[in-house]
GROMACS .gro file of N, CA and C in nm:
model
  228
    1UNK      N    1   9.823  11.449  11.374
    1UNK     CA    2   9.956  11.495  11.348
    1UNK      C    3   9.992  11.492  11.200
    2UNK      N    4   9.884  11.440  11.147
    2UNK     CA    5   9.894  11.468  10.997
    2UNK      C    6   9.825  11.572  10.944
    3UNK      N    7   9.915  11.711  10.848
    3UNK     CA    8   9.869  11.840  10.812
    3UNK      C    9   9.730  11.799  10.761
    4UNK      N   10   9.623  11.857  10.763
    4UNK     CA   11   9.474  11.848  10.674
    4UNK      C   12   9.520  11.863  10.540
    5UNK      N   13   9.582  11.971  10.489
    5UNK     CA   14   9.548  11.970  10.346
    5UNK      C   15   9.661  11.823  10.326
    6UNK      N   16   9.800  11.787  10.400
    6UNK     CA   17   9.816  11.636  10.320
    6UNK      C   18   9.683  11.563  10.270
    7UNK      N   19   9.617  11.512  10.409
    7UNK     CA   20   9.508  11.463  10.382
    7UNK      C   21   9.426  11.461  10.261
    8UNK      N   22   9.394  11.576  10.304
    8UNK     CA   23   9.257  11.617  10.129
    8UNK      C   24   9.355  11.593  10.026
    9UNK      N   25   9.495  11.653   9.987
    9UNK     CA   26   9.540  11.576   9.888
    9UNK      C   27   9.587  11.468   9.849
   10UNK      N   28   9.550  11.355   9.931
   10UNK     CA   29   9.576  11.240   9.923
   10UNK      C   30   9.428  11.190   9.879
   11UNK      N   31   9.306  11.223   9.960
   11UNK     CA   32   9.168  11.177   9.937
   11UNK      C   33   9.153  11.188   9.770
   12UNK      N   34   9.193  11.363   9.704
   12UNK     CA   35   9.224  11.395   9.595
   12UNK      C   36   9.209  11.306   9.514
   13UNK      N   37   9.370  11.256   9.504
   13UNK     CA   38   9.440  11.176   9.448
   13UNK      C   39   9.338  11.028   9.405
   14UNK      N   40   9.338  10.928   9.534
   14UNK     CA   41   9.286  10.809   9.549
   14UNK      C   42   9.148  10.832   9.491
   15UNK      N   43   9.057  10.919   9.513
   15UNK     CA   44   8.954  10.939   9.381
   15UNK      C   45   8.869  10.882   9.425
   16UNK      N   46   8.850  10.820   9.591
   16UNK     CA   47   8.738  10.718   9.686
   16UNK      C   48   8.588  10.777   9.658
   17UNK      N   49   8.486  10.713   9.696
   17UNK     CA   50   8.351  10.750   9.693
   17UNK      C   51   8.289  10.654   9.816
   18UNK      N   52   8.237  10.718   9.930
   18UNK     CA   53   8.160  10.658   9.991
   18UNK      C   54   8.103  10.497   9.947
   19UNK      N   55   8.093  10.385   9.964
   19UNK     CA   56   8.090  10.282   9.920
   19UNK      C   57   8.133  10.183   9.859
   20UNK      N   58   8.242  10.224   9.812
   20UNK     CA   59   8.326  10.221   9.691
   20UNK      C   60   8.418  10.080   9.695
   21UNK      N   61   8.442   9.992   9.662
   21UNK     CA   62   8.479   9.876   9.654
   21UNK      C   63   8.605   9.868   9.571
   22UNK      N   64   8.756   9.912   9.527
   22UNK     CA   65   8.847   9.887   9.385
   22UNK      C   66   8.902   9.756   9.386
   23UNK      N   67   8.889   9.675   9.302
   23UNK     CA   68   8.963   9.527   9.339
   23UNK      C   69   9.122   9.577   9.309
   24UNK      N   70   9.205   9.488   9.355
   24UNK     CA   71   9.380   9.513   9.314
   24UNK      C   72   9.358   9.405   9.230
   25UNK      N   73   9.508   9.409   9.159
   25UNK     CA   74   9.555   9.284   9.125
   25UNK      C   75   9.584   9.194   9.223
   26UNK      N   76   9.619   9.224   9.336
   26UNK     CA   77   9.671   9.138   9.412
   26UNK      C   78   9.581   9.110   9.498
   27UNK      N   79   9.486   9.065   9.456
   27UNK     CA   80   9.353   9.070   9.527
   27UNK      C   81   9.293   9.140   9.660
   28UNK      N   82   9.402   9.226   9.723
   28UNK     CA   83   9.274   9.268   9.830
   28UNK      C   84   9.208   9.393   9.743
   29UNK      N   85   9.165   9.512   9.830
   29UNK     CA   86   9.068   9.571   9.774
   29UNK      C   87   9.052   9.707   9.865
   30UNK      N   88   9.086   9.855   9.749
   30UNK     CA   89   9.042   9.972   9.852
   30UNK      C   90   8.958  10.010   9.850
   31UNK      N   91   8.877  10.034   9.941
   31UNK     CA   92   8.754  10.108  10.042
   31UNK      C   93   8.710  10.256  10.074
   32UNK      N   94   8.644  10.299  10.039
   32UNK     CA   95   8.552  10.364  10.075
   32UNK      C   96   8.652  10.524  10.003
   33UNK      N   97   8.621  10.673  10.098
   33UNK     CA   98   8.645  10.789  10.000
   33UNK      C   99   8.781  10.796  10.013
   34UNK      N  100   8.875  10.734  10.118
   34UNK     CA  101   9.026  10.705  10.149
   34UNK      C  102   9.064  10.613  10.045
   35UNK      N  103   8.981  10.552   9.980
   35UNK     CA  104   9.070  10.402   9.913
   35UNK      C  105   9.120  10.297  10.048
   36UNK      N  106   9.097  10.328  10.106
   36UNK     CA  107   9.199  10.234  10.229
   36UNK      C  108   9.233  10.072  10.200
   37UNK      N  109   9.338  10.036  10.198
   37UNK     CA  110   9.369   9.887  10.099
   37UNK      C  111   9.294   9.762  10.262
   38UNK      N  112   9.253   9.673  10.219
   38UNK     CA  113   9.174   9.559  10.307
   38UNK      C  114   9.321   9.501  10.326
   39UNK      N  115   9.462   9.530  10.293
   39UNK     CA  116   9.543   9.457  10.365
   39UNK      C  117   9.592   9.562  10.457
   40UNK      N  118   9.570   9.649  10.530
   40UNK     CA  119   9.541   9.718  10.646
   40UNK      C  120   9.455   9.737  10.737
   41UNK      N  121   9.346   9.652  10.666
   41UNK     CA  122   9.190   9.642  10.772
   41UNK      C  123   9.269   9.514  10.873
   42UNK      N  124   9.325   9.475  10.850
   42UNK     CA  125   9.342   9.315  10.937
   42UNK      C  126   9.421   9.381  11.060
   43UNK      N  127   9.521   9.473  11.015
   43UNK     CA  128   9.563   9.545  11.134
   43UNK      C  129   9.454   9.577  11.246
   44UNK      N  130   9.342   9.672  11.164
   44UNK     CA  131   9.257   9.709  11.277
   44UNK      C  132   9.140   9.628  11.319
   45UNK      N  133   9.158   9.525  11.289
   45UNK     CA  134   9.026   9.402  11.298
   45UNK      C  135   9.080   9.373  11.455
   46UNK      N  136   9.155   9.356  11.495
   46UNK     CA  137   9.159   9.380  11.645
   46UNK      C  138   9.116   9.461  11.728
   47UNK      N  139   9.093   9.609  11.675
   47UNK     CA  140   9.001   9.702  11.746
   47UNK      C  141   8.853   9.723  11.723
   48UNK      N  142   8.835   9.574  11.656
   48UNK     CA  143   8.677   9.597  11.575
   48UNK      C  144   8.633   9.694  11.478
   49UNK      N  145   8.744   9.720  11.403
   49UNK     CA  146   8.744   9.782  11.271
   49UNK      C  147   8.685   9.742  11.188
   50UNK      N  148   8.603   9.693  11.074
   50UNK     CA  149   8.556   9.672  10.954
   50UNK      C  150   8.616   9.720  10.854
   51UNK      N  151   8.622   9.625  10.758
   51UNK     CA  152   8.530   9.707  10.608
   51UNK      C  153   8.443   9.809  10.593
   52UNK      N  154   8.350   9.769  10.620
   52UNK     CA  155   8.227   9.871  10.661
   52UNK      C  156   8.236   9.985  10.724
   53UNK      N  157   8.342   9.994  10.791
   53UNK     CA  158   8.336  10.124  10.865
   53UNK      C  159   8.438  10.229  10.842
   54UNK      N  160   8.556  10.174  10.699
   54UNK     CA  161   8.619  10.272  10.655
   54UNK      C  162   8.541  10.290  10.490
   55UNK      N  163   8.464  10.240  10.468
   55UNK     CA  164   8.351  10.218  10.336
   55UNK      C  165   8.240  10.353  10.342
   56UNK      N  166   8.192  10.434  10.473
   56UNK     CA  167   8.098  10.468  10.469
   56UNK      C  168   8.137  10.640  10.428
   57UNK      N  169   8.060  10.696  10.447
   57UNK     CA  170   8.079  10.874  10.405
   57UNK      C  171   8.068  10.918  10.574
   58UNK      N  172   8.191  11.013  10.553
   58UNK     CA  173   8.207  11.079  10.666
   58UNK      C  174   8.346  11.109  10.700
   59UNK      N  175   8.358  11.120  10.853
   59UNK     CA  176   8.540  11.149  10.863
   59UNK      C  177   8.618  11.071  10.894
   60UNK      N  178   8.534  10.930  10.958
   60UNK     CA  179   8.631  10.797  10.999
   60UNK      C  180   8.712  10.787  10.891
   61UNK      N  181   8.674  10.742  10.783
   61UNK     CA  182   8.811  10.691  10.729
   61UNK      C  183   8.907  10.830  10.695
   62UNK      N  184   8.838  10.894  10.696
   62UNK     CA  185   8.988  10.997  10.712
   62UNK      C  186   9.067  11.026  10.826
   63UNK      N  187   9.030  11.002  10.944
   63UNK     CA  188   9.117  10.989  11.060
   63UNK      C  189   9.125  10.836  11.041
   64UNK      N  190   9.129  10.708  11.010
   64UNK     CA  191   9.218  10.603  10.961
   64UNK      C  192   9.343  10.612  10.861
   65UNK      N  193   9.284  10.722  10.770
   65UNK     CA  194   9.430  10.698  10.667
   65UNK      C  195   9.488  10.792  10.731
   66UNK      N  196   9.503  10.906  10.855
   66UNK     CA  197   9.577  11.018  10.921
   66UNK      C  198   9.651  10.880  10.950
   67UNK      N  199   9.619  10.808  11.079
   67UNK     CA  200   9.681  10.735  11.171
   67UNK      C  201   9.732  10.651  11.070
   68UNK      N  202   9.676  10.592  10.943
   68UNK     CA  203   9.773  10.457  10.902
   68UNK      C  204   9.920  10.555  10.842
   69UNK      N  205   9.894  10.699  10.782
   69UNK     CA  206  10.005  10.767  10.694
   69UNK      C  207  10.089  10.790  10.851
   70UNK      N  208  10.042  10.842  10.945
   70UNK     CA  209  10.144  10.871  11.018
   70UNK      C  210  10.200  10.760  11.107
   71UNK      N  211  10.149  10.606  11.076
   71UNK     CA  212  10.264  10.521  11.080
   71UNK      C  213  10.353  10.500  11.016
   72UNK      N  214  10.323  10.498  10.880
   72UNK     CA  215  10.447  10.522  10.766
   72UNK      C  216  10.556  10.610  10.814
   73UNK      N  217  10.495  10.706  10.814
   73UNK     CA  218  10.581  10.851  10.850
   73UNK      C  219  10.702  10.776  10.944
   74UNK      N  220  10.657  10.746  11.060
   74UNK     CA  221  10.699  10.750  11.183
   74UNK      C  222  10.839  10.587  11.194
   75UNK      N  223  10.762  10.524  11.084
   75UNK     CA  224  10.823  10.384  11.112
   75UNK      C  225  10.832  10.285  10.986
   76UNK      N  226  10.852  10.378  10.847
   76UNK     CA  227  10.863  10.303  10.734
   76UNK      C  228  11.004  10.401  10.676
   0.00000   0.00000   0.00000
């Protein structure tokens, strides 16, 4: 329910690379070609989410940052 091109211009933006590790200042850390911040992995560590598995190349983490943006959307 999130448009594709939002998407790609968000991937754009965040500047991710398959593997990709950015420390914050505030110490957690975004992941993979989404950037996805590790203080949103804890959310999905209940569904057996990883690190690792928004870290890798492909479309998972882009259907993670769909579903994490269209919680924002919906409820921020």
């Amino acid at each position: 329910q999130v448009p594709t091109n939002i998407l790609l211009a968000i991937a754009e933006q965040e500047g991710g690379k398959p593997g990709i590790w950015v420390k914050n200042k505030n110490g957690t850390y975004d992941v993979g070609p989404m950037q996805f911040n590790t203080h949103y992995l804890k959310d999905l560590a209940r569904f057996g989410i990883t690190p690792d598995d928004v870290a890798v190349k492909g479309c998972y983490s882009y259907d993670l940052a769909a579903w994490r943006l269209r919680g924002h959307l919906l409820h921020d």
